[in-house]
Amino acid sequence: MTSTPNSDLDVIEFVQQLLDRLDEDDVSAEAMTDAFSLLADRRRRLLLEVMRTYGEELTLPDAAEEVAIRETGHTVTDIPAERVTEVYLSLYHDHLPRLVDAGLLEYDQERDLVAPDAV
């Protein structure tokens, strides 16, 4: 038997638990595919994590800073402004619309505020 690192076991356990849960909840294949597609991108997962951590509305620039911090592992003062701008633009144009369309986040464009969905 080959040795499996702990992180691999964590992944295996997570997937097994997820599959068990999906069997119990009778989730459609389409819903499962859509959910995995939304969560496939690390930046979307980080944005959802940021919004869950704060649990309230944030400006999109603040959310972008938090995502950049989590991506790099550095403090915001150690992250080039261009990197934060790149994160902001990718959130605004790509990731945020997908999460809003899925009903996971809300976005007020006039005020540039992102909020966790009330559901």
PDB file of C-alpha atoms in Angstrom:
ATOM      1  CA  MET A   1       0.000   0.000   0.000  1.00  0.00           C
ATOM      2  CA  THR A   2       1.387   3.408  -0.962  1.00  0.00           C
ATOM      3  CA  SER A   3       1.482   6.227   1.530  1.00  0.00           C
ATOM      4  CA  THR A   4      -0.887   9.140   0.905  1.00  0.00           C
ATOM      5  CA  PRO A   5      -0.041  12.633   2.216  1.00  0.00           C
ATOM      6  CA  ASN A   6      -2.554  14.158   4.632  1.00  0.00           C
ATOM      7  CA  SER A   7      -3.691  16.781   2.126  1.00  0.00           C
ATOM      8  CA  ASP A   8      -4.572  14.016  -0.333  1.00  0.00           C
ATOM      9  CA  LEU A   9      -6.561  12.235   2.370  1.00  0.00           C
ATOM     10  CA  ASP A  10      -8.366  15.487   3.148  1.00  0.00           C
ATOM     11  CA  VAL A  11      -9.326  15.818  -0.514  1.00  0.00           C
ATOM     12  CA  ILE A  12     -10.432  12.204  -0.735  1.00  0.00           C
ATOM     13  CA  GLU A  13     -12.499  12.495   2.449  1.00  0.00           C
ATOM     14  CA  PHE A  14     -14.044  15.754   1.265  1.00  0.00           C
ATOM     15  CA  VAL A  15     -15.009  14.306  -2.110  1.00  0.00           C
ATOM     16  CA  GLN A  16     -16.452  11.186  -0.510  1.00  0.00           C
ATOM     17  CA  GLN A  17     -18.478  13.245   1.972  1.00  0.00           C
ATOM     18  CA  LEU A  18     -19.659  15.509  -0.828  1.00  0.00           C
ATOM     19  CA  LEU A  19     -20.743  12.590  -2.983  1.00  0.00           C
ATOM     20  CA  ASP A  20     -22.577  11.036  -0.015  1.00  0.00           C
ATOM     21  CA  ARG A  21     -24.355  14.342   0.591  1.00  0.00           C
ATOM     22  CA  LEU A  22     -25.291  14.659  -3.069  1.00  0.00           C
ATOM     23  CA  ASP A  23     -26.779  11.156  -3.027  1.00  0.00           C
ATOM     24  CA  GLU A  24     -28.852  12.027   0.048  1.00  0.00           C
ATOM     25  CA  ASP A  25     -30.094  15.335  -1.378  1.00  0.00           C
ATOM     26  CA  ASP A  26     -30.874  13.911  -4.834  1.00  0.00           C
ATOM     27  CA  VAL A  27     -29.079  16.762  -6.625  1.00  0.00           C
ATOM     28  CA  SER A  28     -29.444  16.805 -10.395  1.00  0.00           C
ATOM     29  CA  ALA A  29     -26.390  16.240 -12.556  1.00  0.00           C
ATOM     30  CA  GLU A  30     -26.905  19.688 -14.108  1.00  0.00           C
ATOM     31  CA  ALA A  31     -26.977  21.421 -10.708  1.00  0.00           C
ATOM     32  CA  MET A  32     -23.847  19.550  -9.659  1.00  0.00           C
ATOM     33  CA  THR A  33     -22.053  20.532 -12.868  1.00  0.00           C
ATOM     34  CA  ASP A  34     -23.080  24.173 -12.450  1.00  0.00           C
ATOM     35  CA  ALA A  35     -21.906  24.230  -8.824  1.00  0.00           C
ATOM     36  CA  PHE A  36     -18.547  22.664  -9.655  1.00  0.00           C
ATOM     37  CA  SER A  37     -18.127  25.059 -12.570  1.00  0.00           C
ATOM     38  CA  LEU A  38     -18.721  28.050 -10.280  1.00  0.00           C
ATOM     39  CA  LEU A  39     -16.264  26.732  -7.715  1.00  0.00           C
ATOM     40  CA  ALA A  40     -13.636  25.636 -10.247  1.00  0.00           C
ATOM     41  CA  ASP A  41     -11.922  29.017 -10.295  1.00  0.00           C
ATOM     42  CA  ARG A  42      -9.799  29.848  -7.263  1.00  0.00           C
ATOM     43  CA  ARG A  43     -10.527  33.576  -7.470  1.00  0.00           C
ATOM     44  CA  ARG A  44     -14.290  32.945  -7.294  1.00  0.00           C
ATOM     45  CA  ARG A  45     -13.771  30.672  -4.291  1.00  0.00           C
ATOM     46  CA  LEU A  46     -11.670  33.347  -2.604  1.00  0.00           C
ATOM     47  CA  LEU A  47     -14.293  36.025  -3.251  1.00  0.00           C
ATOM     48  CA  LEU A  48     -16.973  33.794  -1.732  1.00  0.00           C
ATOM     49  CA  GLU A  49     -14.665  33.119   1.227  1.00  0.00           C
ATOM     50  CA  VAL A  50     -14.084  36.860   1.730  1.00  0.00           C
ATOM     51  CA  MET A  51     -17.811  37.574   1.638  1.00  0.00           C
ATOM     52  CA  ARG A  52     -18.557  34.750   4.088  1.00  0.00           C
ATOM     53  CA  THR A  53     -15.805  35.966   6.421  1.00  0.00           C
ATOM     54  CA  TYR A  54     -17.150  39.517   6.554  1.00  0.00           C
ATOM     55  CA  GLY A  55     -20.821  38.583   6.295  1.00  0.00           C
ATOM     56  CA  GLU A  56     -21.774  42.075   5.147  1.00  0.00           C
ATOM     57  CA  GLU A  57     -21.483  44.299   2.121  1.00  0.00           C
ATOM     58  CA  LEU A  58     -18.045  45.440   1.021  1.00  0.00           C
ATOM     59  CA  THR A  59     -16.955  47.784  -1.705  1.00  0.00           C
ATOM     60  CA  LEU A  60     -15.655  45.854  -4.675  1.00  0.00           C
ATOM     61  CA  PRO A  61     -12.223  47.538  -4.295  1.00  0.00           C
ATOM     62  CA  ASP A  62     -12.046  46.317  -0.672  1.00  0.00           C
ATOM     63  CA  ALA A  63     -13.131  42.821  -1.716  1.00  0.00           C
ATOM     64  CA  ALA A  64     -10.476  42.856  -4.471  1.00  0.00           C
ATOM     65  CA  GLU A  65      -7.809  43.808  -1.925  1.00  0.00           C
ATOM     66  CA  GLU A  66      -8.884  40.938   0.337  1.00  0.00           C
ATOM     67  CA  VAL A  67      -8.820  38.480  -2.560  1.00  0.00           C
ATOM     68  CA  ALA A  68      -5.339  39.708  -3.561  1.00  0.00           C
ATOM     69  CA  ILE A  69      -4.131  39.280   0.033  1.00  0.00           C
ATOM     70  CA  ARG A  70      -5.422  35.715   0.130  1.00  0.00           C
ATOM     71  CA  GLU A  71      -3.982  34.907  -3.308  1.00  0.00           C
ATOM     72  CA  THR A  72      -0.519  36.157  -2.480  1.00  0.00           C
ATOM     73  CA  GLY A  73      -0.281  35.615   1.267  1.00  0.00           C
ATOM     74  CA  HIS A  74       1.099  39.152   1.624  1.00  0.00           C
ATOM     75  CA  THR A  75      -0.224  42.251   3.334  1.00  0.00           C
ATOM     76  CA  VAL A  76      -1.907  44.806   1.104  1.00  0.00           C
ATOM     77  CA  THR A  77       1.065  47.171   1.476  1.00  0.00           C
ATOM     78  CA  ASP A  78       3.313  44.479  -0.042  1.00  0.00           C
ATOM     79  CA  ILE A  79       1.084  43.888  -3.064  1.00  0.00           C
ATOM     80  CA  PRO A  80       1.650  46.090  -6.121  1.00  0.00           C
ATOM     81  CA  ALA A  81      -1.329  48.333  -6.909  1.00  0.00           C
ATOM     82  CA  GLU A  82      -1.361  46.873 -10.427  1.00  0.00           C
ATOM     83  CA  ARG A  83      -2.044  43.416  -8.973  1.00  0.00           C
ATOM     84  CA  VAL A  84      -5.009  44.686  -6.939  1.00  0.00           C
ATOM     85  CA  THR A  85      -6.315  46.494 -10.031  1.00  0.00           C
ATOM     86  CA  GLU A  86      -6.003  43.282 -12.062  1.00  0.00           C
ATOM     87  CA  VAL A  87      -7.929  41.369  -9.379  1.00  0.00           C
ATOM     88  CA  TYR A  88     -10.606  44.107  -9.292  1.00  0.00           C
ATOM     89  CA  LEU A  89     -11.037  44.044 -13.073  1.00  0.00           C
ATOM     90  CA  SER A  90     -11.263  40.251 -13.243  1.00  0.00           C
ATOM     91  CA  LEU A  91     -13.821  40.233 -10.422  1.00  0.00           C
ATOM     92  CA  TYR A  92     -15.857  43.002 -12.039  1.00  0.00           C
ATOM     93  CA  HIS A  93     -15.855  41.628 -15.581  1.00  0.00           C
ATOM     94  CA  ASP A  94     -15.795  37.863 -15.042  1.00  0.00           C
ATOM     95  CA  HIS A  95     -16.196  36.356 -11.596  1.00  0.00           C
ATOM     96  CA  LEU A  96     -18.702  38.651  -9.895  1.00  0.00           C
ATOM     97  CA  PRO A  97     -21.304  38.487 -12.708  1.00  0.00           C
ATOM     98  CA  ARG A  98     -21.196  34.671 -12.594  1.00  0.00           C
ATOM     99  CA  LEU A  99     -21.700  34.612  -8.829  1.00  0.00           C
ATOM    100  CA  VAL A 100     -24.476  37.214  -9.010  1.00  0.00           C
ATOM    101  CA  ASP A 101     -26.236  35.309 -11.803  1.00  0.00           C
ATOM    102  CA  ALA A 102     -26.039  32.161  -9.663  1.00  0.00           C
ATOM    103  CA  GLY A 103     -27.641  34.013  -6.749  1.00  0.00           C
ATOM    104  CA  LEU A 104     -24.642  33.634  -4.453  1.00  0.00           C
ATOM    105  CA  LEU A 105     -23.795  37.343  -4.220  1.00  0.00           C
ATOM    106  CA  GLU A 106     -25.525  40.646  -4.810  1.00  0.00           C
ATOM    107  CA  TYR A 107     -23.922  43.651  -6.491  1.00  0.00           C
ATOM    108  CA  ASP A 108     -24.969  47.313  -6.445  1.00  0.00           C
ATOM    109  CA  GLN A 109     -23.131  48.806  -9.413  1.00  0.00           C
ATOM    110  CA  GLU A 110     -23.999  52.431  -8.562  1.00  0.00           C
ATOM    111  CA  ARG A 111     -22.364  52.124  -5.138  1.00  0.00           C
ATOM    112  CA  ASP A 112     -19.828  49.446  -6.233  1.00  0.00           C
ATOM    113  CA  LEU A 113     -20.927  47.251  -3.298  1.00  0.00           C
ATOM    114  CA  VAL A 114     -20.847  43.469  -3.097  1.00  0.00           C
ATOM    115  CA  ALA A 115     -23.000  41.666  -0.537  1.00  0.00           C
ATOM    116  CA  PRO A 116     -23.593  38.058   0.388  1.00  0.00           C
ATOM    117  CA  ASP A 117     -26.983  36.921  -0.853  1.00  0.00           C
ATOM    118  CA  ALA A 118     -29.616  37.132   1.868  1.00  0.00           C
ATOM    119  CA  VAL A 119     -30.752  33.541   1.226  1.00  0.00           C
TER     120      VAL A 119
END
